[in-house]
XYZ file of C-alpha atoms in Angstrom:
720
model
C 65.703 45.028 55.738
C 65.498 44.640 51.964
C 66.156 40.912 52.291
C 63.330 40.511 54.833
C 60.913 42.379 52.569
C 61.899 40.231 49.568
C 61.273 37.029 51.519
C 57.868 38.284 52.632
C 56.801 39.115 49.072
C 58.006 35.716 47.828
C 55.989 33.928 50.508
C 52.859 35.901 49.606
C 53.246 35.038 45.933
C 53.658 31.355 46.737
C 50.550 31.412 48.925
C 48.551 33.099 46.153
C 49.637 30.492 43.589
C 48.801 27.706 46.013
C 45.331 29.183 46.511
C 44.760 29.336 42.748
C 45.917 25.739 42.370
C 43.573 24.637 45.153
C 40.631 26.392 43.486
C 41.446 24.759 40.166
C 41.581 21.350 41.823
C 38.060 21.844 43.149
C 36.777 23.037 39.772
C 38.147 20.078 37.803
C 35.268 18.221 36.053
C 35.393 14.489 35.554
C 34.782 13.497 31.941
C 33.871 9.847 31.413
C 35.674 7.918 28.707
C 33.905 5.941 25.987
C 33.811 2.786 28.074
C 31.674 4.610 30.616
C 29.203 6.263 28.276
C 28.801 3.651 25.523
C 25.368 1.971 25.475
C 26.454 -1.590 24.830
C 22.882 -2.888 24.801
C 21.924 -0.641 21.921
C 25.219 -1.370 20.188
C 24.591 -5.110 20.420
C 21.141 -4.691 18.884
C 22.536 -2.615 16.051
C 25.366 -5.069 15.296
C 23.085 -8.100 15.388
C 20.474 -6.363 13.185
C 17.707 -6.605 15.767
C 16.811 -2.988 15.083
C 16.085 -1.297 11.799
C 18.923 1.080 10.919
C 17.378 4.563 10.838
C 18.285 8.082 11.729
C 15.756 8.045 14.587
C 16.767 8.065 18.223
C 16.669 4.667 19.947
C 13.623 5.744 21.943
C 11.583 6.207 18.798
C 12.279 2.749 17.396
C 10.277 -0.436 17.870
C 11.969 -3.732 18.603
C 11.923 -5.541 15.253
C 12.010 -9.179 14.162
C 10.765 -10.557 17.440
C 7.443 -12.003 18.490
C 6.446 -13.738 21.662
C 3.449 -15.854 22.522
C 2.360 -15.120 26.083
C -0.015 -18.091 26.123
C 2.932 -20.413 25.427
C 5.383 -18.476 27.595
C 3.252 -18.728 30.738
C 3.184 -22.533 30.440
C 6.977 -22.911 30.505
C 8.612 -24.230 33.615
C 10.503 -21.662 35.589
C 10.800 -20.426 39.127
C 12.404 -17.168 40.175
C 13.659 -15.879 43.487
C 12.112 -12.471 43.904
C 11.475 -9.847 46.552
C 8.742 -7.217 46.281
C 8.913 -3.787 47.899
C 5.704 -1.719 48.030
C 5.673 1.939 48.926
C 3.049 2.459 51.619
C 0.416 5.060 50.919
C -2.736 4.085 52.754
C -4.319 1.064 54.407
C -6.843 0.756 51.579
C -4.203 0.701 48.853
C -1.918 -1.794 50.632
C -4.826 -4.076 51.444
C -5.872 -4.137 47.801
C -2.350 -4.607 46.431
C -1.253 -7.419 48.752
C -4.090 -9.647 47.623
C -2.569 -9.871 44.134
C 1.104 -10.218 45.209
C 1.142 -13.056 47.723
C 2.594 -15.679 48.286
C 5.808 -13.901 47.160
C 8.216 -12.340 49.651
C 6.761 -8.878 50.182
C 7.968 -5.875 52.182
C 5.865 -2.786 52.894
C 8.019 0.354 53.101
C 6.632 3.135 55.296
C 7.611 5.947 57.654
C 8.175 5.181 61.305
C 5.046 7.082 62.334
C 2.961 4.897 59.993
C 4.324 1.598 61.328
C 1.649 1.025 63.984
C -1.359 1.036 61.633
C 0.503 -0.991 59.005
C 1.559 -3.584 61.581
C -2.027 -3.893 62.743
C -3.163 -4.743 59.214
C -0.290 -7.171 58.599
C -0.677 -9.048 61.871
C -4.423 -9.440 61.360
C -4.448 -10.381 57.692
C -0.990 -10.751 56.126
C 1.304 -12.313 58.708
C 3.934 -13.311 56.082
C 4.424 -9.734 54.893
C 7.300 -7.839 56.505
C 7.767 -4.176 57.297
C 10.578 -1.750 56.412
C 10.553 1.593 58.214
C 12.774 4.624 58.265
C 12.912 8.382 58.696
C 14.178 9.218 55.223
C 11.681 11.122 53.084
C 12.418 9.075 49.977
C 11.100 5.547 50.273
C 13.923 3.779 48.395
C 16.446 5.296 50.817
C 14.611 3.562 53.668
C 15.346 0.223 51.964
C 19.016 1.195 51.644
C 19.338 1.773 55.399
C 17.464 -1.418 56.330
C 19.060 -4.819 57.192
C 16.977 -6.380 54.416
C 19.558 -5.024 51.981
C 21.767 -7.988 52.871
C 19.042 -10.566 52.129
C 18.141 -9.628 48.563
C 17.080 -12.277 46.043
C 17.952 -12.514 42.348
C 15.133 -10.209 41.302
C 13.619 -7.165 43.028
C 10.260 -5.624 42.193
C 9.549 -2.020 43.201
C 5.936 -0.789 43.263
C 5.600 2.976 43.534
C 1.930 3.629 42.778
C -0.878 3.271 45.346
C -3.452 2.865 42.557
C -1.564 -0.028 41.029
C -2.985 -3.534 41.156
C -0.638 -5.948 39.397
C -2.027 -8.347 36.836
C -1.980 -11.946 38.104
C 0.616 -13.204 35.589
C 2.512 -9.989 35.039
C 5.644 -10.524 37.147
C 6.214 -14.121 36.032
C 5.867 -13.206 32.365
C 8.201 -10.209 32.693
C 10.840 -12.443 34.314
C 10.514 -15.038 31.559
C 10.921 -12.323 28.915
C 13.948 -10.859 30.716
C 15.661 -14.227 30.416
C 15.327 -14.271 26.642
C 18.377 -13.143 24.693
C 16.835 -10.072 23.087
C 15.582 -8.680 26.411
C 18.360 -9.884 28.707
C 19.830 -6.392 29.163
C 16.590 -4.397 29.087
C 14.183 -2.992 31.653
C 10.714 -4.225 30.674
C 7.195 -3.153 31.553
C 3.754 -2.280 30.271
C 3.415 0.897 32.342
C 4.543 3.695 30.040
C 3.427 7.285 29.573
C 2.040 6.574 26.088
C 0.743 3.039 25.462
C 2.497 0.974 22.794
C 1.067 -1.587 20.392
C 4.313 -3.564 20.086
C 7.613 -3.908 21.938
C 9.063 -0.426 21.713
C 11.986 1.513 23.145
C 10.648 4.198 25.505
C 12.170 7.033 27.479
C 10.757 5.895 30.785
C 8.821 3.144 32.520
C 6.823 3.998 35.620
C 5.009 2.671 38.672
C 6.417 -0.894 38.729
C 10.043 -1.926 38.093
C 11.288 -5.513 37.720
C 15.044 -5.310 38.438
C 17.962 -7.692 38.584
C 19.863 -7.626 41.884
C 22.926 -5.775 40.529
C 20.675 -3.217 38.850
C 18.960 -2.607 42.155
C 22.261 -2.176 44.015
C 23.315 0.374 41.428
C 19.990 2.179 41.844
C 20.509 2.385 45.627
C 23.870 4.057 45.062
C 22.346 6.839 42.961
C 19.862 9.647 43.528
C 16.439 8.136 42.775
C 14.626 11.059 44.358
C 15.203 13.423 41.434
C 15.968 10.981 38.585
C 13.782 8.127 37.411
C 15.013 4.552 37.620
C 14.799 4.193 33.831
C 17.102 7.151 33.287
C 19.571 6.011 35.965
C 19.932 2.529 34.500
C 20.341 3.760 30.960
C 22.833 6.464 31.828
C 24.920 4.376 34.211
C 24.616 0.772 32.976
C 23.346 1.101 29.416
C 20.079 -0.648 30.317
C 17.419 0.491 27.854
C 13.741 0.659 28.791
C 11.335 -1.231 26.554
C 7.580 -0.758 26.767
C 5.437 -3.819 26.096
C 1.780 -3.840 25.044
C -0.551 -5.109 27.789
C -2.497 -8.274 27.081
C -5.569 -9.535 28.909
C -7.503 -12.688 28.093
C -9.492 -15.270 30.016
C -6.254 -17.096 30.848
C -3.704 -14.263 31.191
C -3.436 -10.856 32.849
C -0.244 -9.381 31.426
C -0.599 -5.788 32.607
C 1.338 -3.921 35.257
C -1.724 -2.067 36.479
C -5.136 -3.552 35.886
C -6.626 -0.317 37.274
C -5.266 1.642 34.324
C -8.106 0.744 32.024
C -9.522 2.402 28.975
C -12.630 4.478 29.609
C -11.817 5.071 33.278
C -13.361 7.808 35.418
C -11.850 9.317 38.564
C -13.978 11.240 41.073
C -12.001 13.643 43.245
C -13.937 14.454 46.413
C -12.667 17.618 48.093
C -14.359 19.221 51.099
C -17.739 19.063 49.400
C -19.105 15.520 49.298
C -22.050 16.260 47.013
C -20.377 14.289 44.205
C -20.902 11.052 46.145
C -24.476 10.995 44.820
C -23.185 10.786 41.243
C -20.619 8.033 41.748
C -22.955 5.051 41.823
C -24.968 6.401 38.889
C -21.770 6.428 36.828
C -20.849 2.986 38.146
C -24.031 1.579 36.584
C -22.883 2.646 33.104
C -19.077 2.568 33.385
C -17.128 -0.364 34.901
C -13.912 1.517 35.759
C -14.787 4.156 38.355
C -12.258 5.339 40.964
C -12.665 7.686 43.915
C -10.021 9.885 45.528
C -10.769 11.810 48.727
C -9.117 13.367 51.765
C -11.586 11.983 54.281
C -13.477 8.755 54.817
C -16.607 8.680 52.681
C -19.372 6.160 52.241
C -20.003 4.980 48.684
C -22.904 2.590 48.295
C -21.461 0.783 45.270
C -18.252 -1.073 44.506
C -15.470 1.324 43.438
C -11.725 1.614 44.030
C -11.335 4.274 46.744
C -8.113 5.999 47.809
C -7.622 8.425 50.704
C -4.823 10.944 50.147
C -3.455 14.015 51.902
C -4.286 17.529 50.730
C -0.971 18.503 49.169
C -1.092 19.610 45.539
C 1.773 17.250 44.753
C -0.105 14.258 46.149
C -3.236 15.127 44.186
C -1.303 15.486 40.938
C 0.671 12.309 41.539
C -2.497 10.327 42.176
C -4.120 11.600 38.979
C -0.995 10.827 36.955
C -0.711 7.391 38.550
C -4.075 6.146 37.412
C -4.160 8.261 34.198
C -7.967 8.340 34.009
C -9.681 9.384 30.821
C -12.059 11.627 32.770
C -11.662 13.417 36.126
C -14.840 14.768 37.745
C -14.504 17.179 40.643
C -15.971 20.271 42.294
C -12.443 21.569 42.949
C -9.918 22.974 40.506
C -7.124 20.548 39.583
C -4.520 22.297 37.485
C -1.562 21.266 35.370
C -1.362 17.519 35.933
C 0.328 16.940 32.566
C -2.137 14.283 31.426
C -4.518 14.065 28.497
C -7.450 13.481 30.849
C -10.678 15.415 30.423
C -11.222 17.462 33.595
C -14.874 18.163 34.347
C -15.250 20.724 37.118
C -18.820 20.910 38.384
C -20.524 23.529 40.489
C -21.456 21.924 43.810
C -25.058 23.178 43.600
C -27.727 20.886 42.194
C -25.329 17.953 41.691
C -28.254 15.576 42.092
C -29.768 17.085 38.962
C -26.912 15.756 36.834
C -27.939 12.097 36.729
C -28.193 12.420 32.936
C -24.393 12.837 32.778
C -23.889 9.149 33.521
C -25.956 8.192 30.451
C -23.902 10.272 28.011
C -21.955 8.309 25.399
C -18.252 8.022 26.178
C -17.239 10.322 23.314
C -19.620 13.001 24.582
C -18.091 12.852 28.068
C -14.578 13.122 26.645
C -15.683 16.226 24.712
C -17.397 17.847 27.705
C -15.243 20.985 27.598
C -15.113 21.348 23.826
C -18.346 23.255 22.997
C -18.502 26.924 23.987
C -21.883 28.625 24.340
C -22.129 32.393 23.842
C -25.307 34.085 25.083
C -26.542 37.112 23.139
C -29.233 39.106 24.959
C -30.917 41.791 22.844
C -32.417 44.703 24.785
C -34.620 47.266 23.061
C -36.595 50.398 23.772
C -37.485 51.388 27.334
C -38.703 47.971 28.476
C -36.808 47.995 31.774
C -38.998 45.405 33.540
C -38.725 42.915 30.686
C -34.972 43.392 30.403
C -34.492 42.889 34.141
C -36.624 39.711 34.107
C -34.552 38.188 31.279
C -31.176 39.002 32.827
C -32.271 37.754 36.243
C -33.483 34.438 34.795
C -30.134 34.083 33.030
C -28.318 34.564 36.327
C -30.578 32.118 38.218
C -29.893 29.227 35.812
C -27.503 26.377 36.672
C -24.362 26.359 34.516
C -22.710 23.313 36.149
C -19.325 25.040 36.428
C -19.002 25.839 32.705
C -17.666 29.177 31.510
C -20.391 30.961 29.559
C -19.770 34.436 28.102
C -22.584 36.903 27.415
C -23.077 39.873 25.113
C -25.795 42.401 25.956
C -26.832 44.373 22.866
C -28.769 47.594 23.536
C -30.476 49.392 20.680
C -30.442 53.150 20.165
C -33.713 53.694 22.081
C -32.610 52.268 25.435
C -32.669 54.770 28.289
C -30.404 55.667 31.202
C -32.104 53.264 33.625
C -31.380 50.312 31.328
C -27.797 51.480 30.788
C -27.160 51.674 34.530
C -28.674 48.261 35.220
C -26.690 46.595 32.434
C -23.454 48.264 33.553
C -23.927 47.061 37.138
C -25.172 43.600 36.176
C -22.913 40.967 37.778
C -22.095 37.937 35.647
C -19.788 35.537 37.455
C -20.106 32.670 34.976
C -17.894 34.197 32.295
C -17.051 37.405 30.471
C -19.665 40.162 30.006
C -19.613 42.316 26.869
C -21.898 45.348 26.398
C -22.724 46.920 23.030
C -24.904 49.938 22.244
C -26.230 50.996 18.860
C -26.109 54.699 18.026
C -28.718 54.576 15.244
C -31.864 52.616 14.653
C -31.841 49.613 12.311
C -34.330 46.998 11.262
C -34.816 44.131 13.684
C -33.438 41.877 10.945
C -30.001 43.508 11.105
C -30.102 43.697 14.889
C -30.796 39.948 15.112
C -28.604 38.565 12.337
C -25.584 40.729 13.164
C -25.755 39.952 16.891
C -23.380 36.975 16.637
C -20.902 35.373 14.277
C -18.984 32.238 15.323
C -15.219 32.461 15.820
C -14.619 28.702 15.533
C -16.420 25.434 14.809
C -17.076 24.761 18.514
C -18.709 28.109 19.331
C -22.510 28.172 19.541
C -24.755 31.224 19.707
C -27.801 31.356 21.995
C -29.825 34.381 20.840
C -32.390 35.807 23.275
C -34.506 38.961 23.421
C -35.969 40.892 26.322
C -39.471 39.430 25.933
C -38.163 36.104 27.185
C -37.766 34.411 30.541
C -35.606 31.308 30.995
C -35.997 28.109 32.966
C -33.348 27.417 35.654
C -32.634 24.165 33.778
C -32.301 25.692 30.307
C -28.506 25.428 30.138
C -28.569 21.767 31.157
C -30.947 21.096 28.257
C -28.636 22.987 25.885
C -25.509 21.194 27.129
C -27.105 17.745 27.107
C -28.665 17.973 23.657
C -25.545 19.653 22.245
C -23.297 16.829 23.459
C -25.728 14.190 22.233
C -26.232 15.716 18.794
C -22.744 17.041 18.032
C -20.140 15.281 20.182
C -21.431 11.741 20.356
C -20.290 8.775 18.299
C -23.881 7.658 17.843
C -25.976 8.289 14.732
C -27.396 11.821 14.778
C -29.938 13.634 12.666
C -28.461 15.172 9.555
C -28.874 18.874 8.778
C -29.708 19.858 12.358
C -29.132 23.626 12.550
C -29.860 24.236 16.213
C -31.745 23.596 19.448
C -34.844 25.487 20.539
C -35.592 26.428 24.152
C -39.154 27.347 23.273
C -41.919 24.870 22.436
C -44.370 26.843 20.274
C -48.114 26.333 20.335
C -48.755 28.631 17.364
C -47.750 27.960 13.745
C -47.032 31.182 11.843
C -45.941 29.808 8.449
C -49.373 28.901 7.021
C -50.464 31.346 4.274
C -53.939 31.622 5.811
C -52.545 33.045 9.065
C -51.532 31.834 12.505
C -52.938 28.443 13.507
C -52.541 26.198 16.528
C -49.702 23.700 16.535
C -50.256 20.647 18.753
C -47.622 17.983 18.006
C -48.711 16.012 21.079
C -51.714 14.772 19.105
C -49.450 12.760 16.819
C -46.202 12.132 18.744
C -45.197 11.652 22.383
C -41.553 12.591 22.308
C -39.181 15.417 21.448
C -39.173 16.195 17.763
C -37.505 17.931 14.830
C -39.269 20.729 13.045
C -38.438 22.516 9.807
C -38.525 25.971 11.349
C -36.272 28.243 13.374
C -37.480 30.520 16.147
C -36.601 33.935 17.544
C -37.951 32.953 20.968
C -34.753 31.387 22.288
C -32.620 29.145 20.085
C -29.053 27.862 20.022
C -27.569 27.991 16.524
C -24.763 25.778 15.223
C -21.789 27.688 13.784
C -21.470 26.302 10.262
C -25.183 26.731 9.503
C -25.218 30.286 10.882
C -22.266 31.146 8.630
C -24.092 29.676 5.652
C -27.176 31.709 6.562
C -25.058 34.882 6.759
C -23.720 34.266 3.265
C -27.199 33.497 1.940
C -28.974 36.522 3.411
C -26.106 38.804 2.348
C -26.559 37.711 -1.277
C -30.332 38.019 -1.123
C -30.201 41.520 0.344
C -27.589 42.543 -2.221
C -29.997 41.438 -4.924
C -32.736 43.572 -3.345
C -30.451 46.625 -3.326
C -29.652 46.110 -7.027
C -33.371 46.328 -7.821
C -33.639 49.628 -5.934
C -30.944 51.030 -8.241
C -33.019 50.261 -11.320
C -31.560 46.889 -12.251
C -33.490 43.672 -12.588
C -33.312 40.820 -10.051
C -30.451 38.406 -10.480
C -32.484 35.853 -8.591
C -36.150 35.212 -8.196
C -37.824 37.755 -5.947
C -39.456 34.993 -4.005
C -38.620 31.360 -3.471
C -42.229 30.351 -3.112
C -45.363 32.002 -1.761
C -46.737 29.047 0.174
C -44.940 30.244 3.298
C -46.404 33.226 5.127
C -42.965 34.614 5.957
C -42.367 35.134 2.221
C -44.219 38.470 2.543
C -42.044 39.628 5.483
C -39.562 41.588 3.379
C -37.720 43.104 6.359
C -37.687 39.990 8.514
C -34.714 37.662 8.988
C -37.214 34.797 9.098
C -38.075 35.193 5.391
C -34.554 34.282 4.344
C -34.008 31.698 7.053
C -37.185 29.893 6.020
C -36.008 29.922 2.389
C -32.656 28.405 3.306
C -34.195 25.839 5.647
C -36.742 24.691 3.079
C -34.332 24.335 0.151
C -31.766 22.511 2.288
C -34.101 20.303 4.319
C -32.750 21.686 7.619
C -34.474 21.070 10.964
C -34.304 22.306 14.565
C -34.704 20.231 17.749
C -37.698 20.986 19.999
C -38.711 19.664 23.404
C -42.156 18.142 23.673
C -43.180 18.524 27.322
C -40.610 20.725 29.055
C -40.396 24.404 28.198
C -37.016 26.006 28.809
C -38.099 29.517 27.800
C -41.324 31.474 27.645
C -42.420 34.765 26.122
C -44.133 37.760 27.698
C -45.740 39.389 24.674
C -45.993 43.156 24.257
C -49.722 43.408 23.490
C -50.598 46.619 21.654
C -53.537 48.876 22.354
C -55.607 47.485 19.476
C -55.616 43.944 20.839
C -56.123 45.102 24.423
C -59.239 47.025 23.398
C -60.563 43.881 21.721
C -60.097 41.939 24.959
C -57.501 39.619 23.411
C -54.785 40.101 26.041
C -55.550 36.954 28.030
C -55.896 34.756 24.938
C -52.587 35.964 23.469
C -50.886 35.528 26.821
C -52.141 31.933 27.111
C -50.896 31.083 23.612
C -47.381 32.457 23.962
C -46.624 32.657 27.674
C -46.262 28.909 28.209
C -45.421 27.492 31.632
C -41.697 27.208 32.389
C -39.904 24.162 33.729
C -38.747 25.481 37.114
C -37.004 22.382 38.512
C -33.254 21.882 38.023
C -33.783 18.649 36.099
C -34.016 17.511 32.511
C -35.396 14.345 31.008
C -33.412 11.809 29.034
C -33.477 12.340 25.293
C -34.682 9.364 23.201
C -32.277 8.040 20.544
C -31.643 11.208 18.602
C -31.759 9.526 15.191
C -35.278 8.189 15.808
C -37.121 11.435 16.627
C -40.172 12.366 14.488
C -39.915 15.216 11.955
C -42.459 17.939 11.129
C -42.275 19.988 7.951
C -42.482 23.772 7.748
C -46.308 23.659 7.879
C -46.379 21.445 10.956
C -47.191 18.223 9.093
C -45.533 14.959 10.141
C -43.293 13.463 7.427
C -41.925 9.962 7.018
C -38.265 10.907 6.681
C -35.906 13.828 6.353
C -35.046 12.706 2.830
C -38.613 13.622 1.873
C -37.907 17.211 2.985
C -34.597 17.270 1.126
C -36.228 16.099 -2.120
C -38.922 18.797 -1.921
C -36.245 21.407 -1.250
C -34.318 20.330 -4.340
C -37.455 20.724 -6.478
C -37.959 24.305 -5.299
C -34.267 25.100 -5.700
C -34.361 24.159 -9.387
C -36.956 26.894 -9.981
C -34.952 29.447 -8.001
C -31.308 28.759 -8.904
C -29.618 27.700 -12.146
C -27.163 25.416 -10.311
C -27.867 21.795 -9.503
C -28.525 21.095 -5.788
C -25.557 19.682 -3.911
C -26.182 16.330 -2.274
C -24.151 17.134 0.857
C -24.103 20.871 1.698
C -20.704 22.068 2.885
C -21.908 25.264 4.575
C -21.736 27.106 1.265
C -24.990 28.471 -0.227
C -23.460 29.154 -3.668
C -25.549 26.510 -5.429
C -28.703 28.267 -4.186
C -27.707 31.632 -5.661
C -26.972 30.986 -9.343
C -28.820 33.428 -11.658
C -30.512 32.069 -14.757
C -29.257 33.137 -18.185
C -30.971 36.286 -19.481
C -31.318 37.095 -23.190
C -30.168 40.689 -23.611
C -31.108 42.567 -26.845
C -28.289 44.891 -27.917
C -29.273 47.681 -30.387
C -27.383 47.947 -33.673
C -24.523 50.423 -33.500
C -23.464 52.760 -36.354
C -19.931 51.731 -37.293
C -18.995 55.271 -38.370
C -19.803 56.851 -35.003
C -17.491 56.843 -32.047
C -19.142 55.174 -29.160
C -18.513 53.602 -25.798
C -20.221 50.289 -25.127
C -20.963 49.234 -21.558
C -21.745 45.649 -20.652
C -23.063 44.410 -17.308
C -21.593 41.025 -16.455
C -22.815 38.885 -13.594
C -20.585 36.060 -12.408
């Protein structure tokens, strides 16, 4: 009995050890020796001094001491046996690609369910092109399971991008380069993630691969679905990838994808086809326009059009394939890992955006950079006025931009206004509500309403007397891009953009007078005056104004405490606003005049109007209608804006409404006034710092004689 039990235990122990051994066998990892992991190509370059010896990784180093002349190279004799495989995507893409690849041996690789439509195209137009079909999801695996694998030539070209149109001389030049000693063991191509200006080691090539036959066989034996061909060849065979700069001349097209051009624009048409109206307008101004859609669409001009399925992956792959500088769409395209500028437009009023196509390229690229903050000031119990302003803000067309608003209520607003503001729906951006608990001067209420958080934030300050045009934001966006984000010459010292086109001049010392610029000019203009009736202010100038008015008000408070002015009480009395002690305009006009600053005004189109609060005195005098006609100007109600003339050629009016020859004339007059107001010399190029305007003059202070024998305490006021 004991013997039987002992045998049983021994057998169990042996089985347990065997199980452990079996598990260990399965968990053994294979570690390659140095002959398997050594990159002999890189080693050869290092030993033969083709590369500069640095501590950088190979993929950060250019190929040194080698130049090649493509013009000479293309003229050399040489014929190569090659086979081209194209991944099928759509009839349009294959039709376009085959035109540039024949008369080489070409195979189109597609799914079995796509074979009928592809065969129809080939039999009708490309009878020498052959078809490879299969059920495998990954297209290279379909080649592996096809009989064509036994008929391969010396070189194989794989094209994996439906947007790709190969340059006419590209393949022949790549093959000639691959047969030169320095490139004999390298994968070459111009299609890289980041363009290169010289032959350069890169992490990965893409879209088109020119392979030797043994490289291709190795690729077929590996997993190309999850790992790129560049990485497979480098890891397994030591084949480095080298990016080459594209070259295009009248004789040569050495570029893997002639569709990947600089300054290219891609239109993505989702369910809404309203963008089709914009395509041809852009085509008139930009040569490289591409269209991507899910359905058949009719475009009246010549563009490269691709039809794709609706999967997110396919959309992202298509965008990455062509790498456009700008993508315009009414749908949200997220996280495509490109440096493209994505412009998402609201589908309403697309036809009103014809001016977009005329924007300079730099302005288009910076479309999303400026951020406009709306500040709406609401005061008293003027419920009807407040409601009219907020409704006109909501009815405007914001083109898909995010625009945040701040609604500032003073201490006198009532419950009805509070309820309306709280329930006011703003779907264009974030809504912020503020309420003052004590009354302040309008100057503080206006100036403290906004302060920029960065150099691309712009403040549009409105009050409840105003009503806006539906096209006001388009005017703001257009003029902002033209004046701030364009590479063209722009007017210097431009502090902002006005929505309101005034007909009354309030700076003349004699009183308000009519201002009719249309008598002397026919176009939009600059004027040396700001306005409280709807204006967009630029951040650096608003910051400078804040610093200036803070210093001026500090000086006023010193006087109230019994001290003398550090600065002159008044800059000059030729401006009517000089007497408005509690107005923000007094100090803005001072700054504008001494600096030579101007604001942009529209000549014919009014993007805001004012509904004046006429007091009892003027109503009794029967002046209501006259005042209303002067200030309540007709609004532009259509969702359109006119094209701005060259912004550096616009006429300039001074602070009294007089036309001047140049802005330098204004600057010179400002410097003359500054010398009587500040002890510092005027700066030639203001850097958003008003310090030179605020230097006190030296003051001779008489100090009484002090008895040396008496104890005393001397106090000295020092101003720095």
